[in-house]
XYZ file of C-alpha atoms in Angstrom:
497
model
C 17.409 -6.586 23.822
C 18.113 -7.790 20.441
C 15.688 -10.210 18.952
C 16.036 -12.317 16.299
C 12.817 -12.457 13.791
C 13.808 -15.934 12.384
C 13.159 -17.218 16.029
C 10.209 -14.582 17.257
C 7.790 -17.249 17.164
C 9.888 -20.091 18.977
C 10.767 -20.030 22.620
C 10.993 -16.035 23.318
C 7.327 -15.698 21.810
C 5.742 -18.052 23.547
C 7.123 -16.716 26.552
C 6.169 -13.469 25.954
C 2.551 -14.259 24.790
C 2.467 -16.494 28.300
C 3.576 -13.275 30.005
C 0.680 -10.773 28.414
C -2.160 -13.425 28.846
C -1.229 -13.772 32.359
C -0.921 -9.751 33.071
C -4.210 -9.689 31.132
C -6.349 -12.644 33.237
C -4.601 -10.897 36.266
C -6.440 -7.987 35.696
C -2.965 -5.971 36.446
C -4.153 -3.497 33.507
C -6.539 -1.087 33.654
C -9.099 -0.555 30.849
C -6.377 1.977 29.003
C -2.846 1.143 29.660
C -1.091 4.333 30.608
C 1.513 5.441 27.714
C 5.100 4.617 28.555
C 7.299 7.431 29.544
C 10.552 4.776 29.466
C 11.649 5.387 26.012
C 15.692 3.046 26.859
C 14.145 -0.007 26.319
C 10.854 -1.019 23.958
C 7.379 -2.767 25.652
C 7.715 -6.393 24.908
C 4.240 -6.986 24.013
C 4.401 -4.120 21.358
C 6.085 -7.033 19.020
C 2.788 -8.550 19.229
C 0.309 -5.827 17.831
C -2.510 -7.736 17.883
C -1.500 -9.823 21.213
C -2.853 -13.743 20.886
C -4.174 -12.976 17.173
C -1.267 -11.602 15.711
C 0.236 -13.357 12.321
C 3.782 -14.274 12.734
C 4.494 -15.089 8.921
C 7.032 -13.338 7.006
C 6.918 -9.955 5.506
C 5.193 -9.781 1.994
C 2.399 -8.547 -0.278
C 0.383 -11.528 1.534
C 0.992 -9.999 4.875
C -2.054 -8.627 5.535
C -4.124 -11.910 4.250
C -3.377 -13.864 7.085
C -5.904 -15.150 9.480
C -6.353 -14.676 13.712
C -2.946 -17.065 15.264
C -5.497 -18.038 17.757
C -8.283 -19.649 15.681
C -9.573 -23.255 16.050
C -9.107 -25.447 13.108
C -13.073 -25.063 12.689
C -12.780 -21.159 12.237
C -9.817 -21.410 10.063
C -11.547 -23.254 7.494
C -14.573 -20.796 7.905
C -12.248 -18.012 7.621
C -10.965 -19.649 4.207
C -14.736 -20.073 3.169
C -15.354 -16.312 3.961
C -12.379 -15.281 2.031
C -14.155 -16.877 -0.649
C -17.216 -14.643 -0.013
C -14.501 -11.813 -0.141
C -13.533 -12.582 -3.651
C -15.975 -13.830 -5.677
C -16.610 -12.027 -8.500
C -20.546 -11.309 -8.613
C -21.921 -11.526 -12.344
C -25.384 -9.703 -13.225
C -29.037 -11.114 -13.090
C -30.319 -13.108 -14.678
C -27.178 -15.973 -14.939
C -26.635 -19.594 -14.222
C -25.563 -18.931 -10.510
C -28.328 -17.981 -7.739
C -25.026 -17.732 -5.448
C -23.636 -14.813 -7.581
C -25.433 -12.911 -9.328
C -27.262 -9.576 -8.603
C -24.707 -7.150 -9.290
C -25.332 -3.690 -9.697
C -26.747 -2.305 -11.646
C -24.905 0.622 -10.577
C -21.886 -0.675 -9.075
C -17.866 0.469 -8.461
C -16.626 -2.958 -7.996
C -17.354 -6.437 -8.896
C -15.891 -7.776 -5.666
C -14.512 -6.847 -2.424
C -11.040 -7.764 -3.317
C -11.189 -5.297 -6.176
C -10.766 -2.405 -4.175
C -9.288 -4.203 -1.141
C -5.953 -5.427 -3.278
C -4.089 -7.561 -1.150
C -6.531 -6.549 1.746
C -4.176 -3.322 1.964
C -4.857 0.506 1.510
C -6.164 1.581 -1.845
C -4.563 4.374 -3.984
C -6.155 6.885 -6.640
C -5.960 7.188 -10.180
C -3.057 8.127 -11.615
C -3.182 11.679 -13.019
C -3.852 12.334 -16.187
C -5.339 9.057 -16.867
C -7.866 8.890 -19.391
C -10.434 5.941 -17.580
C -10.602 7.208 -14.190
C -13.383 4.337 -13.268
C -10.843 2.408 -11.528
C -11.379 1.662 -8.154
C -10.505 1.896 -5.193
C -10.596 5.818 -5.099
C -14.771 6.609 -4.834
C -16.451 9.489 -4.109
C -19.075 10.122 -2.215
C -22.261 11.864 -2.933
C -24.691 14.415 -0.932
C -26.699 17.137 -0.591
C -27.549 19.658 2.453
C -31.259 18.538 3.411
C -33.883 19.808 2.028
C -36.969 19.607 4.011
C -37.800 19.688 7.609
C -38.169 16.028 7.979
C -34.624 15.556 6.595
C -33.159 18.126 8.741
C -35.041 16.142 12.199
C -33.834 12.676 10.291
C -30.082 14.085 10.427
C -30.506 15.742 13.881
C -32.000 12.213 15.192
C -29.087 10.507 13.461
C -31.440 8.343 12.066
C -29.476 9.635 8.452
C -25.992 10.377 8.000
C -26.602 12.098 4.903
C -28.642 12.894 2.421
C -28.127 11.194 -1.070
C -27.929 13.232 -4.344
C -31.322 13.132 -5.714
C -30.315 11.243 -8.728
C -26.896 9.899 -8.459
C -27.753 8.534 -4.691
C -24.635 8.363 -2.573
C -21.952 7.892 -4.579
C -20.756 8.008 -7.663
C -20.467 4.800 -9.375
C -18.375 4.207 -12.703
C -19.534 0.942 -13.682
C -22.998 -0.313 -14.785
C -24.599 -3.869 -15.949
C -25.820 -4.241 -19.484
C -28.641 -1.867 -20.716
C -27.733 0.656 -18.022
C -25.843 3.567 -18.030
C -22.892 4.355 -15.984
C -22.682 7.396 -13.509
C -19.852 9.257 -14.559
C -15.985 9.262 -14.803
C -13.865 10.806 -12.018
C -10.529 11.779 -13.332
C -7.988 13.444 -10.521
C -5.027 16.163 -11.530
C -2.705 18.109 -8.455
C -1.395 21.694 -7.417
C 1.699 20.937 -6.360
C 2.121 23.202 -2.940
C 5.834 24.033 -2.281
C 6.664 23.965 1.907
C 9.686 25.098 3.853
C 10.974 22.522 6.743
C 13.665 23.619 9.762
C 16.863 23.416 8.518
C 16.055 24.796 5.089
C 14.729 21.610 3.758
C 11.651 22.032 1.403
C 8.902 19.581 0.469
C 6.176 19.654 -1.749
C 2.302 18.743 -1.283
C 0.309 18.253 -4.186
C -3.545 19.346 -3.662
C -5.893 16.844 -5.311
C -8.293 18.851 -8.007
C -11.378 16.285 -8.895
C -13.353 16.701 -11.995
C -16.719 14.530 -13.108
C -17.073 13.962 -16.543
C -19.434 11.840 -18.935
C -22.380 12.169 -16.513
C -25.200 9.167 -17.387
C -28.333 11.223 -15.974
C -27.637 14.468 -16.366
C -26.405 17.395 -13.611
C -25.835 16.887 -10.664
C -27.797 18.702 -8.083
C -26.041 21.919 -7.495
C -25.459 21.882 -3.863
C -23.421 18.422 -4.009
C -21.261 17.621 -1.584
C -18.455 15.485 -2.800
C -15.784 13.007 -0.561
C -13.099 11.058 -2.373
C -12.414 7.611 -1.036
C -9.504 5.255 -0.989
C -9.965 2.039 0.384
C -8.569 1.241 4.270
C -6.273 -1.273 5.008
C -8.510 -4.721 6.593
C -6.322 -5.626 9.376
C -7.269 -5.728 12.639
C -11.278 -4.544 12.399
C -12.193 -7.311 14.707
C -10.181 -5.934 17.231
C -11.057 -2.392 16.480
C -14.959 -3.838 17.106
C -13.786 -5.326 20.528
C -12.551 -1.955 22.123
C -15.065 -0.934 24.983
C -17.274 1.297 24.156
C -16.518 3.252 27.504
C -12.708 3.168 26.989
C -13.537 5.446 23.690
C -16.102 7.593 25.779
C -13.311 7.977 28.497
C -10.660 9.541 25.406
C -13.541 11.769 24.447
C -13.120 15.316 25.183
C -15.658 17.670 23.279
C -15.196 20.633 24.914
C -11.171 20.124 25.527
C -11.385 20.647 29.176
C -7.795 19.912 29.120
C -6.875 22.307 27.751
C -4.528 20.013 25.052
C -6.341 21.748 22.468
C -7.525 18.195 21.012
C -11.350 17.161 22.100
C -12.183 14.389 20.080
C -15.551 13.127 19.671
C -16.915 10.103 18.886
C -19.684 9.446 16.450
C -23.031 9.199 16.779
C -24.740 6.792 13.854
C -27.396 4.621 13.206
C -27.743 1.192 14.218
C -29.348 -1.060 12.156
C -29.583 -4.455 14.382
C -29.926 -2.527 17.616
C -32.508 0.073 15.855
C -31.103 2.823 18.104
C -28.353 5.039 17.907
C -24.839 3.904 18.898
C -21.066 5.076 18.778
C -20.018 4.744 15.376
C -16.539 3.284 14.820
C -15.506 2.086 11.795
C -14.648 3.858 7.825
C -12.950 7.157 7.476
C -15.537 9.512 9.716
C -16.850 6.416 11.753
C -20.224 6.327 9.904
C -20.584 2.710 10.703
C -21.136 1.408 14.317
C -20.801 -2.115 13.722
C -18.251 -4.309 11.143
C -21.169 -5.898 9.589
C -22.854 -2.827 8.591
C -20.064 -1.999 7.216
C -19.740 -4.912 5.229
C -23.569 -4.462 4.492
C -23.459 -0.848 3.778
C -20.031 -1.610 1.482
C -21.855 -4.618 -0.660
C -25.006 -2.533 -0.972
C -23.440 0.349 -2.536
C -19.849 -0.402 -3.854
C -21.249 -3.738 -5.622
C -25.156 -3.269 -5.670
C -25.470 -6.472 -3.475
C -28.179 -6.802 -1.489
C -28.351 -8.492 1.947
C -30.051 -8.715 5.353
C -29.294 -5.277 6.846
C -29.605 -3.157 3.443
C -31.750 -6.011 1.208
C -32.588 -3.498 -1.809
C -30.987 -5.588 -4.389
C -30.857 -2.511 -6.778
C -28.192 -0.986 -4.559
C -27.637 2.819 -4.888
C -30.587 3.154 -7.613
C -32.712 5.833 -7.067
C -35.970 6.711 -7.850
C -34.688 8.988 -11.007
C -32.862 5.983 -12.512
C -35.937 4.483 -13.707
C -34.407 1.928 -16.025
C -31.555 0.637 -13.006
C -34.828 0.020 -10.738
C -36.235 -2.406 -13.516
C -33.374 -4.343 -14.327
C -33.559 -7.949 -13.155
C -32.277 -8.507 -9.616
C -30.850 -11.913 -8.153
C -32.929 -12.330 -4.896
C -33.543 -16.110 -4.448
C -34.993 -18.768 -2.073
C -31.603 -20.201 -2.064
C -30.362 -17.104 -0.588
C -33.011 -16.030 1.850
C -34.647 -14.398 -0.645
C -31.769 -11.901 -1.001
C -28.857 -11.827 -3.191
C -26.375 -12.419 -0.225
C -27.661 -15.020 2.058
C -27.288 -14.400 6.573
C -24.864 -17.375 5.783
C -23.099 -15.208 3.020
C -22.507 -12.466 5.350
C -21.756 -13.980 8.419
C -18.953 -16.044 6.469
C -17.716 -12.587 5.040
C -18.127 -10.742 8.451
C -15.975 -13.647 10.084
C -13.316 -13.301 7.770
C -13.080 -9.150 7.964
C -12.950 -9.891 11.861
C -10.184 -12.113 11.859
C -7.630 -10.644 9.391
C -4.294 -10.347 11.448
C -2.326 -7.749 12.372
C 1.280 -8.700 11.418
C 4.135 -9.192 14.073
C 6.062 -5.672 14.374
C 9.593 -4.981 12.968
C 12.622 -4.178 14.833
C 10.325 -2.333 17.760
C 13.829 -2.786 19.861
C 16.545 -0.793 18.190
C 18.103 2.096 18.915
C 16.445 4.222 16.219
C 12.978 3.051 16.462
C 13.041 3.906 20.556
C 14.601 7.518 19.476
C 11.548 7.552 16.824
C 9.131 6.304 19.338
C 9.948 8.665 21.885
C 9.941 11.888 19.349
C 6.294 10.586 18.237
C 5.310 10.571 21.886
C 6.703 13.918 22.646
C 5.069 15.340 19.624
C 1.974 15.004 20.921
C 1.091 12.687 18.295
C -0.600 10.361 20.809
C -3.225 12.977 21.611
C -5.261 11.046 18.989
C -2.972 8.132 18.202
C -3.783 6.311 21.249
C -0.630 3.676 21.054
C -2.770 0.584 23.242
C -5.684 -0.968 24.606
C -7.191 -3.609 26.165
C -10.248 -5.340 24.606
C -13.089 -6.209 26.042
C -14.694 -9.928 27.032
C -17.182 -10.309 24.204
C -18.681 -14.249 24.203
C -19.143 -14.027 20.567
C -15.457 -13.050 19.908
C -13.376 -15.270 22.085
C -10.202 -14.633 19.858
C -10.384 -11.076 20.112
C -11.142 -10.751 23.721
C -9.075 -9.617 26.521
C -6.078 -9.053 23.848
C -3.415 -6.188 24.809
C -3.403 -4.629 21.199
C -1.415 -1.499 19.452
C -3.791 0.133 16.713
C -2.365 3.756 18.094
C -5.971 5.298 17.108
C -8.709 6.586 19.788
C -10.994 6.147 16.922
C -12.861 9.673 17.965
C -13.483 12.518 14.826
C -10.973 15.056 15.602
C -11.153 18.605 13.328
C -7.924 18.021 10.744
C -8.154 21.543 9.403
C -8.905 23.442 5.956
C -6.633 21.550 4.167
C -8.193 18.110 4.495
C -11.943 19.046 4.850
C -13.651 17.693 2.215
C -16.868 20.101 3.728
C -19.445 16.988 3.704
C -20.999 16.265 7.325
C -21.406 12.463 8.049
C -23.953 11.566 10.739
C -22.531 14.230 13.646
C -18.977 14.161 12.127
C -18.629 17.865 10.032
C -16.855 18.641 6.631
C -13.512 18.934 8.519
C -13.201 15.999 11.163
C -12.074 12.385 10.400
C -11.513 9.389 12.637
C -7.978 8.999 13.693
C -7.033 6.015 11.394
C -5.537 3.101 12.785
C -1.367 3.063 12.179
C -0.972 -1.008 12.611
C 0.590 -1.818 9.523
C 1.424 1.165 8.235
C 5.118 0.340 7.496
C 3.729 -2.556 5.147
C 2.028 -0.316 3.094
C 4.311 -0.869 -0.220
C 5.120 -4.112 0.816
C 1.444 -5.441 0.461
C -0.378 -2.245 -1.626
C 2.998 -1.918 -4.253
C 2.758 2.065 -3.366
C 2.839 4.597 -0.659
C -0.222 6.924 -0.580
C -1.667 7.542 2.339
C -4.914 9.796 3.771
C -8.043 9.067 3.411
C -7.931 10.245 -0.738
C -4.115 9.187 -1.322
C -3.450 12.412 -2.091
C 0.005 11.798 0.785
C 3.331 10.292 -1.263
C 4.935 9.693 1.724
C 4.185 9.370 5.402
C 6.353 12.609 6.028
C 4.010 14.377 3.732
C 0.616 12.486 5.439
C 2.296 14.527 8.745
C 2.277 17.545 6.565
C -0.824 17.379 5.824
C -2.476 17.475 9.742
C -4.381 20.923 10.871
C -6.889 21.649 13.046
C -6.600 19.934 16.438
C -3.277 18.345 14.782
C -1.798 21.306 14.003
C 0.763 21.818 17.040
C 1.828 18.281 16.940
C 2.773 19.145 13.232
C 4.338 22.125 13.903
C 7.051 19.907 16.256
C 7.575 17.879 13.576
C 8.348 20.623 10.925
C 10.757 21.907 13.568
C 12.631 18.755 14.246
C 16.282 19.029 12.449
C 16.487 16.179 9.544
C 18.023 13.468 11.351
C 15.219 13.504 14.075
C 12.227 13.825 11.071
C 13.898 10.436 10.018
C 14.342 8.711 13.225
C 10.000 9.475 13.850
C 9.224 7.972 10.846
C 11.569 5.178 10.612
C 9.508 4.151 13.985
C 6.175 4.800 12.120
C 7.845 1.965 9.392
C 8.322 -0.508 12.482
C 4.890 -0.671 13.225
């Protein structure tokens, strides 16, 4: 079936979208949709990633800016209003604004936008740079506990982690006025030379990070360090509306399978619920909710405070004497925070309902032959291709959607090679959440580059392959001994999505 994308919205769409809402209110699905082992012909509703909410507007750097397809007028304009939230640019205390200020004073961004360019993935520094503050690559701070309470804290998973004593979580490379910055992070690579069937070679370059200019002296010496690029924003609302038990169901912790993949999910602290939950969302599932994440992400990327973390000095600690006693901007026009409930829940709308863009050419020839090597790879052992979301009252747009994020979202083991050796809540130094691939052919289109992994260190998506271990390790070994033309083919289909 050839489709024409000047006319995928028009007649064939709607007929389409008619077909998976009735399949869906039929209940003809179950909870998982079984993978497809009919590799001649695509599944129509994969041109609709995000079923009902998916953005059918052309391909550009805008693509992933787009809200829900299936919003009311009313939550459009509250999306736009949110997007707002997501830009503004917050200005220290004390200032003109009491809708603005209370940045910092240790901060890595003075917006979300700033690291989330174009509301795409984020890339590091590039080497050899002389100011490595830039954003969106961060790094992450810890240190193994210390006393017995911290140790029951972590085993409760009441704490994820514990903070450095005097840097706190991470470290940040901007500070207001009268305070002084954290430190510089600059970034240099190994470049690691690798033989592929056939006789082709590639090269991986190992990231190296080095701290310099330090603002309050050494760091503890038992740090634990994580780089951090920014994820893409697409589709979190969806992500959110996955059932719970659908994610327990892909678990396997003790591979009794015998697949050699278990997968676990996270186990975090909830803030609203004051119990401990699945966690689901950022790069080892650390958050169990989108609007902690927001919380946790204004809180210490931008030193905002709000309703779920309403410290307005942000990732202060108590060594930093001089960032606790800088001015802060809670007011009684904000709920006597620095980000009103209003603030948030405006924000938290608009990180729910950022589309997923219509898939490319998910019918030719090639992309089929691509699909079906990713399948028989064993690639969707973690990269679950579909789901269907559950009925949630408060999300009507993201309910009972057929969607394609091809994660499980579980922490699988990735190997030596990618553990950055820093536990997070249950997930250990060398497991990550399977990150969702929606998207991923946009990446240059709407970032301007092509790093991938969770640090960027990746230049292509042959070498992010490259790069699995661990529990991933046999599906990469089938890739390294595909011939050329089939290594293209698998991620030409990756591009489609």
């Amino acid at each position: 079936m050839n489709v024409d994308s000047r006319n995928l919205f028009s007649t064939p769409l709607l007929l389409l979208l008619l077909i998976v809402k009735t399949m869906v209110i039929g209940d003809a699905w179950a909870a998982i949709p079984a993978p497809t082992n009919d590799f001649s012909t695509f599944e129509p509703a994969e041109l609709v990633p995000g079923g009902a909410t998916t953005s059918k507007h052309r391909t550009n750097r805008h693509s992933f800016s787009h809200p829900s397809s299936n919003l009311s007028i009313e939550q459009g304009l509250n999306f736009k209003v949110g997007n707002g939230v997501f830009k503004k640019i917050w200005v220290s205390s004390p200032s003109s604004t009491t809708a603005s200020d209370g940045l910092g004073p240790l901060y890595s961004a003075r917006s979300c936008l700033r690291c989330h360019v174009n509301n795409g993935r984020g890339q590091p520094p590039v080497e050899g740079a002389t100011q490595s503050r830039a954003v969106p690559l961060f790094l992450r701070l810890s240190i193994p506990p210390q006393t017995q309470q911290q140790k029951n804290l972590l085993s409760q998973h009441r704490l994820g982690f514990i903070p450095e004593p005097t840097y706190g979580s991470q470290l940040q490379g901007f500070a207001t006025q009268g305070v002084a910055a954290e430190g510089l992070l600059k970034v240099s690579y190994t470049e690691i030379p690798m033989q592929l069937a056939g006789g082709e070679s590639i090269s991986l370059r190992q990231p190296h990070y080095t701290i310099t200019d330090l603002g309050y002296g050494d760091l503890h010496p038992d740090t634990q360090y994580s780089p951090r690029i920014a994820p893409p924003m697409i589709g979190l609302g969806l992500l959110e509306a996955i059932d719970t038990q659908d994610l327990l169901q892909l678990a396997d912790p003790e591979d009794r399978d015998g697949d050699g993949i278990s997968g676990r999910v996270n186990r975090v602290w909830n803030i609203k619920q004051q119990a401990v939950t699945i966690g689901r969302f950022g790069w080892k599932a650390g958050a169990p909710s989108l609007e902690q994440q927001n919380g946790a992400a204004l809180s210490g990327d931008i030193g905002i405070g709000s309703w779920m973390f309403p410290n307005p000095a942000g990732d202060c600690t108590d060594q930093q004497i001089e960032c606790l006693n800088q001015p802060h901007g809670n007011t009684a026009q904000q709920d006597g925070l620095e980000a009103s409930k209003t603030m948030t829940d405006l924000l938290l709308h608009y990180t729910r309902n950022l589309a997923v863009p219509m898939r490319k050419v998910a019918d030719s020839k090639r992309a089929l032959v691509g699909k079906q090597l990713f399948y028989k790879a064993g690639c969707t052992g973690c990269h679950t291709p579909k789901f269907v979301t559950q009925t949630n009252a408060e999300m009507p747009e993201q309910s009972n959607q057929l969607i394609w994020p091809y994660t499980d979202l579980l922490l699988h083991d990735m190997g030596e090679g990618l553990a950055d050796n820093r536990p997070e809540f249950r997930a250990t130094g060398r497991e990550w959440r399977t990150p969702p691939l929606w998207g991923i052919g946009l990446t240059e289109a709407v970032s301007g580059h092509r790093n991938f992994l969770h640090d960027g260190r990746a230049r292509s998506l042959l070498e992010a392959i490259l790069w699995h271990g661990g529990e991933a390790e046999a599906a990469k070994q089938r890739v390294v001994n595909m011939n050329a033309n089939e290594r293209n083919d698998l991620i030409y289909f990756l591009e489609t999505l």
